[in-house]
Short mmCIF file of C-alpha atoms and ligand atoms in Angstrom, two decimals:
data_model
loop_
_atom_site.label_atom_id
_atom_site.label_comp_id
_atom_site.label_asym_id
_atom_site.label_seq_id
_atom_site.Cartn_x
_atom_site.Cartn_y
_atom_site.Cartn_z
CA GLY A 338 0.00 0.00 0.00
CA PRO A 339 0.94 3.70 0.03
CA ALA A 340 3.40 5.17 2.56
CA ALA A 341 0.48 6.74 4.43
CA ARG A 342 -3.28 6.74 4.09
CA CYS A 343 -6.19 8.42 5.87
CA ALA A 344 -9.79 7.24 5.93
CA ARG A 345 -12.62 9.30 7.48
CA LEU A 346 -9.94 11.02 9.56
CA VAL A 347 -11.41 13.34 12.18
CA LYS A 348 -9.71 15.80 14.54
CA ILE A 349 -11.72 17.66 17.15
CA TYR A 350 -10.24 20.28 19.47
CA PRO A 351 -11.98 21.46 22.63
CA SER A 352 -12.74 25.18 22.46
CA ALA A 353 -14.29 27.88 24.61
CA THR A 354 -17.62 27.48 22.83
CA GLY A 355 -17.59 23.67 22.74
CA GLU A 356 -15.63 21.89 20.02
CA THR A 357 -13.79 22.79 16.84
CA HIS A 358 -14.05 20.16 14.15
CA ALA A 359 -10.73 20.81 12.44
CA LEU A 360 -10.82 17.63 10.30
CA ARG A 361 -14.22 16.24 9.31
CA GLY A 362 -13.42 13.05 7.44
CA ILE A 363 -10.24 13.29 5.40
CA GLU A 364 -9.79 10.68 2.65
CA ALA A 365 -6.27 10.77 1.24
CA THR A 366 -3.28 8.69 0.24
CA PHE A 367 0.34 9.79 0.34
CA PRO A 368 2.34 7.71 -2.14
CA ALA A 369 6.01 6.91 -1.69
CA GLY A 370 8.18 8.79 -4.16
CA ALA A 371 5.80 11.74 -4.49
CA LEU A 372 5.62 15.29 -3.14
CA THR A 373 2.11 16.18 -2.01
CA ALA A 374 1.31 19.85 -1.39
CA VAL A 375 -1.53 20.48 1.08
CA THR A 376 -3.26 23.79 0.37
CA GLY A 377 -6.43 25.54 1.48
CA PRO A 378 -7.57 28.72 3.18
CA SER A 379 -6.55 29.58 6.72
CA GLY A 380 -8.52 27.40 9.14
CA SER A 381 -9.22 24.68 6.55
CA GLY A 382 -7.29 22.09 8.59
CA LYS A 383 -3.84 21.95 6.98
CA SER A 384 -1.87 22.15 10.22
CA SER A 385 -4.22 19.72 11.96
CA LEU A 386 -3.82 17.17 9.17
CA LEU A 387 -0.04 17.49 9.16
CA SER A 388 0.10 17.25 12.92
CA VAL A 389 -1.87 13.98 12.97
CA LEU A 390 0.07 12.63 9.98
CA ALA A 391 3.39 13.42 11.70
CA LEU A 392 2.18 11.61 14.85
CA ARG A 393 2.50 14.81 16.87
CA GLU A 394 -1.17 14.53 17.84
CA ARG A 395 -3.60 11.60 17.83
CA GLN A 396 -6.70 11.62 15.68
CA SER A 397 -10.16 11.89 17.25
CA GLY A 398 -11.72 9.42 14.81
CA GLY A 399 -11.23 7.56 11.56
CA GLU A 400 -7.98 5.82 10.67
CA LEU A 401 -4.44 6.65 9.66
CA TRP A 402 -2.10 4.00 8.30
CA ILE A 403 1.66 4.55 8.21
CA GLY A 404 2.87 1.82 5.89
CA PRO A 405 0.92 -1.27 6.99
CA ARG A 406 0.34 -0.05 10.56
CA ALA A 407 -2.98 1.37 11.73
CA VAL A 408 -2.04 4.17 14.10
CA SER A 409 -5.15 3.83 16.30
CA ALA A 410 -4.02 0.32 17.27
CA LEU A 411 -0.55 1.40 18.39
CA GLY A 412 0.47 1.93 22.00
CA ALA A 413 2.68 4.78 23.19
CA ARG A 414 5.88 2.82 22.77
CA ALA A 415 5.15 1.62 19.23
CA LEU A 416 4.13 5.17 18.30
CA ARG A 417 7.37 6.57 19.66
CA ASP A 418 9.44 4.04 17.71
CA LEU A 419 7.52 4.76 14.51
CA ARG A 420 7.98 8.51 15.05
CA ARG A 421 11.68 8.13 15.66
CA ARG A 422 12.52 5.84 12.76
CA ASP A 423 9.99 6.28 9.99
CA VAL A 424 8.35 9.69 10.32
CA ALA A 425 10.04 13.07 10.00
CA SER A 426 8.31 16.23 11.09
CA VAL A 427 9.15 19.88 10.51
CA ALA A 428 6.87 22.09 12.62
CA GLN A 429 5.67 25.51 11.49
CA ARG A 430 7.86 27.15 14.16
CA PRO A 431 10.83 24.76 14.10
CA THR A 432 12.82 26.73 16.67
CA HIS A 433 11.13 24.69 19.39
CA SER A 434 12.43 21.41 18.00
CA LEU A 435 16.07 22.60 18.02
CA PHE A 436 18.44 22.33 20.98
CA ASP A 437 20.21 25.47 22.18
CA HIS A 438 23.26 23.66 23.56
CA LEU A 439 24.09 21.81 20.32
CA THR A 440 25.83 23.10 17.23
CA ALA A 441 24.09 22.78 13.85
CA LEU A 442 26.19 19.74 12.96
CA GLU A 443 25.58 18.11 16.36
CA GLN A 444 21.80 18.52 15.99
CA VAL A 445 21.78 16.70 12.68
CA GLU A 446 24.18 14.03 14.02
CA GLN A 447 21.92 13.45 17.03
CA SER A 448 18.98 12.94 14.69
CA ALA A 449 21.10 10.61 12.51
CA ARG A 450 21.99 8.47 15.55
CA LEU A 451 18.35 8.12 16.60
CA ARG A 452 17.50 6.96 13.10
CA GLY A 453 20.53 4.76 12.55
CA ALA A 454 21.67 6.93 9.63
CA ASP A 455 25.27 7.40 8.51
CA LEU A 456 26.94 10.27 10.41
CA ALA A 457 29.08 10.99 7.36
CA ASP A 458 25.97 12.21 5.50
CA CYS A 459 25.30 15.06 7.94
CA ARG A 460 27.85 17.49 6.54
CA THR A 461 26.90 16.95 2.93
CA LEU A 462 23.23 17.42 3.80
CA LEU A 463 23.97 20.71 5.60
CA ASP A 464 26.11 21.70 2.63
CA ARG A 465 23.22 21.09 0.19
CA LEU A 466 21.00 23.27 2.39
CA GLY A 467 23.49 26.14 2.25
CA LEU A 468 24.73 25.71 5.84
CA ALA A 469 28.29 24.50 5.15
CA ASN A 470 29.77 27.53 6.91
CA ARG A 471 27.39 27.27 9.91
CA LEU A 472 28.29 23.75 11.12
CA ARG A 473 29.59 25.00 14.47
CA ALA A 474 26.97 27.68 15.09
CA ARG A 475 24.45 27.30 17.92
CA ASN A 476 20.79 28.24 17.63
CA ARG A 477 21.02 31.81 18.88
CA GLU A 478 23.70 32.51 16.28
CA LEU A 479 21.52 31.31 13.41
CA SER A 480 19.03 33.47 11.53
CA GLY A 481 15.39 32.39 11.32
CA GLY A 482 15.93 31.08 7.81
CA GLU A 483 19.03 29.16 8.88
CA GLN A 484 17.13 27.59 11.77
CA GLN A 485 14.38 26.59 9.35
CA ARG A 486 16.87 24.87 7.03
CA LEU A 487 18.58 23.21 10.00
CA ALA A 488 15.21 21.83 11.14
CA VAL A 489 14.68 20.43 7.64
CA ALA A 490 18.14 18.81 7.77
CA ALA A 491 17.50 17.25 11.19
CA ALA A 492 14.16 15.93 9.92
CA VAL A 493 15.25 14.42 6.60
CA ILE A 494 18.63 12.89 7.57
CA GLY A 495 18.46 9.18 6.80
CA VAL A 496 15.41 9.75 4.56
CA PRO A 497 12.56 8.37 6.67
CA GLY A 498 9.59 6.87 4.80
CA LEU A 499 7.22 9.73 5.59
CA ILE A 500 8.34 13.37 5.73
CA VAL A 501 5.80 15.94 6.92
CA ALA A 502 6.55 19.68 6.84
CA ASP A 503 4.23 22.54 7.76
CA GLU A 504 5.07 25.50 5.48
CA PRO A 505 8.77 24.64 5.28
CA THR A 506 9.53 27.61 3.01
CA ALA A 507 7.22 30.25 4.54
CA GLU A 508 10.03 32.28 6.11
CA LEU A 509 12.67 31.70 3.45
CA ASP A 510 13.95 33.82 0.58
CA ASP A 511 13.74 32.45 -2.98
CA GLU A 512 17.17 30.89 -2.96
CA SER A 513 16.75 29.10 0.38
CA SER A 514 13.23 27.99 -0.58
CA GLN A 515 14.68 26.42 -3.68
CA LEU A 516 17.30 24.51 -1.63
CA VAL A 517 14.60 23.15 0.69
CA LEU A 518 12.30 22.12 -2.16
CA GLU A 519 15.22 20.44 -3.96
CA GLU A 520 16.09 18.51 -0.81
CA LEU A 521 12.47 17.37 -0.39
CA ARG A 522 12.48 16.30 -4.05
CA ARG A 523 15.68 14.36 -3.45
CA CYS A 524 14.07 12.54 -0.50
CA ALA A 525 11.07 11.64 -2.67
CA SER A 526 13.34 10.34 -5.42
CA LEU A 527 14.93 8.08 -2.77
CA GLY A 528 11.47 6.71 -1.96
CA ALA A 529 10.02 8.92 0.77
CA ALA A 530 6.43 10.16 0.79
CA VAL A 531 6.77 13.91 1.28
CA VAL A 532 3.83 16.02 2.45
CA PHE A 533 4.01 19.76 2.98
CA ALA A 534 1.55 22.57 3.57
CA THR A 535 2.03 25.67 1.50
CA HIS A 536 0.43 29.05 0.77
CA ASP A 537 2.92 29.57 -1.94
CA HIS A 538 2.37 29.03 -5.66
CA ARG A 539 6.00 27.93 -6.02
CA GLY A 540 5.42 25.23 -3.43
CA VAL A 541 2.48 23.87 -5.43
CA VAL A 542 4.45 24.01 -8.67
CA ALA A 543 7.29 22.04 -7.06
CA ALA A 544 4.93 19.25 -5.95
CA ASP A 545 3.53 16.25 -7.87
CA ARG A 546 0.04 16.47 -6.39
CA GLU A 547 -2.07 19.04 -4.65
CA LEU A 548 -4.56 18.19 -1.94
CA HIS A 549 -6.83 21.19 -1.42
CA LEU A 550 -8.70 21.36 1.89
CA ARG A 551 -11.90 23.24 2.71
CA TYR A 552 -13.65 23.09 6.07
CA GLY A 553 -11.72 20.03 7.17
CA VAL A 554 -12.30 17.83 4.12
CA VAL A 555 -10.45 17.30 0.84
CA SER A 556 -12.21 19.51 -1.71
CA THR A 557 -9.99 18.69 -4.69
CA GLU A 558 -7.08 16.42 -5.40
CA SER A 559 -5.12 17.18 -8.55
CA ASP A 560 -1.82 16.83 -10.34
CA ALA A 561 0.53 19.69 -9.57
CA GLY A 562 3.56 21.03 -11.41
CA GLY A 563 6.19 18.41 -10.58
CA PRO A 564 7.76 15.93 -12.97
CA ALA A 565 5.53 13.27 -14.51
CA THR A 566 4.70 10.50 -12.07
CA ALA A 567 5.81 7.71 -14.44
CA SER A 568 9.10 7.23 -12.59
CA ILE A 569 7.40 6.87 -9.21
CA ASP A 570 7.29 3.44 -7.64
CA SER A 571 3.59 2.71 -7.93
CA THR A 572 3.72 0.09 -5.20
CA GLY A 573 4.38 3.00 -2.85
CA ARG A 574 6.05 0.87 -0.22
CA LEU A 575 7.31 2.51 2.94
P1 ADP B 1442 -2.36 29.00 8.53
O1 ADP B 1442 -3.29 28.79 7.37
O2 ADP B 1442 -1.25 28.00 8.59
O3 ADP B 1442 -3.06 29.18 9.83
P2 ADP B 1442 -2.26 31.79 8.07
O4 ADP B 1442 -2.96 31.90 6.78
O5 ADP B 1442 -3.00 32.15 9.33
O6 ADP B 1442 -1.60 30.37 8.25
O7 ADP B 1442 -0.93 32.63 7.98
C1 ADP B 1442 -0.15 32.90 9.10
C2 ADP B 1442 0.79 34.04 8.75
O8 ADP B 1442 1.86 33.56 7.91
C3 ADP B 1442 0.07 35.12 7.93
O9 ADP B 1442 0.56 36.37 8.34
C4 ADP B 1442 0.48 34.81 6.50
O10 ADP B 1442 0.48 35.96 5.70
C5 ADP B 1442 1.89 34.28 6.69
N1 ADP B 1442 2.27 33.35 5.63
C6 ADP B 1442 1.68 32.18 5.36
N2 ADP B 1442 2.29 31.56 4.34
C7 ADP B 1442 3.31 32.36 3.96
C8 ADP B 1442 4.31 32.28 2.95
N3 ADP B 1442 4.40 31.23 2.12
N4 ADP B 1442 5.19 33.27 2.84
C9 ADP B 1442 5.13 34.32 3.67
N5 ADP B 1442 4.20 34.47 4.64
C10 ADP B 1442 3.29 33.50 4.78
P1 ADP B 1443 -4.93 25.73 8.75
O1 ADP B 1443 -3.58 25.15 9.03
O2 ADP B 1443 -5.48 25.34 7.42
O3 ADP B 1443 -4.98 27.20 8.97
P2 ADP B 1443 -5.70 24.50 11.26
O4 ADP B 1443 -5.57 23.04 11.20
O5 ADP B 1443 -4.62 25.29 11.93
O6 ADP B 1443 -5.96 25.06 9.78
O7 ADP B 1443 -7.06 24.89 11.96
C1 ADP B 1443 -8.31 24.25 11.70
C2 ADP B 1443 -9.26 24.60 12.81
O8 ADP B 1443 -8.85 23.97 14.02
C3 ADP B 1443 -9.28 26.09 13.12
O9 ADP B 1443 -10.61 26.44 13.46
C4 ADP B 1443 -8.36 26.21 14.30
O10 ADP B 1443 -8.70 27.32 15.10
C5 ADP B 1443 -8.59 24.92 15.04
N1 ADP B 1443 -7.38 24.48 15.75
C6 ADP B 1443 -6.20 24.13 15.19
N2 ADP B 1443 -5.32 23.74 16.12
C7 ADP B 1443 -5.95 23.87 17.33
C8 ADP B 1443 -5.58 23.62 18.69
N3 ADP B 1443 -4.36 23.16 19.01
N4 ADP B 1443 -6.50 23.85 19.65
C9 ADP B 1443 -7.73 24.31 19.34
N5 ADP B 1443 -8.15 24.56 18.07
C10 ADP B 1443 -7.28 24.33 17.08
#
């Protein structure tokens, strides 16, 4: 099956006035080898979907499969292992996922160790993301855009099967955005399912598919601007 799949996925948040139904029955598949852009107006559920998909939050109803595993059936320990090894997550404000006491290189190496990835790949990854001269910098010495690219590096090292990023280029200039999108494309070409939310036309153009949300459901699913999907492994294995 696909790297990830949602059926009738529901997310409800408690609110002052009762409940907010952020996701009202999402039907979607996220194939291995493809970049899926999640779009939609503010409040349509993009962040909620990515948060559940990245295993940062549990769904309120419906089902999510990561590879062959139904997430609702997993205990805390199995979820943690899945999160550590197979699912990468870049939050909308990635600063919180970075460690102040580590250098840029050490952060990516720590992530590589957790995932059993080759430590020798960390430098080349940071180099591709334009951070070759920032290897020894700590968080407070990095600009917002540098922190964003570092968070992407820490997430994608070792190329986990599912990579989820909430507006990974929102705070970046054109050149840095391009580096991030190229890295996500590279991960997809190595077999990852990549899912990212975007407001940005360039983000949609860089993707293979667009999933457009409205009021917590998928309103349209279409081909986007990326390369033809013929080269994608249609078995979509994680
Ligand atoms: P969300 O839909 O994720 O809740 P919003 O639409 O509320 O996001 O946008 C949050 C803020 O981020 C707004 O000020 C918006 O203009 C800004 N923003 C969103 N996407 C981008 C982007 N790609 N580039 C620059 N600013 C963006
Ligand atoms: P988008 O990313 O498209 O802007 P969100 O998923 O952030 O959409 O929001 C969908 C709905 O869920 C909104 O009404 C929002 O206010 C609500 N929501 C999102 N996250 C939370 C949360 N942590 N607690 C309460 N309500 C939330």
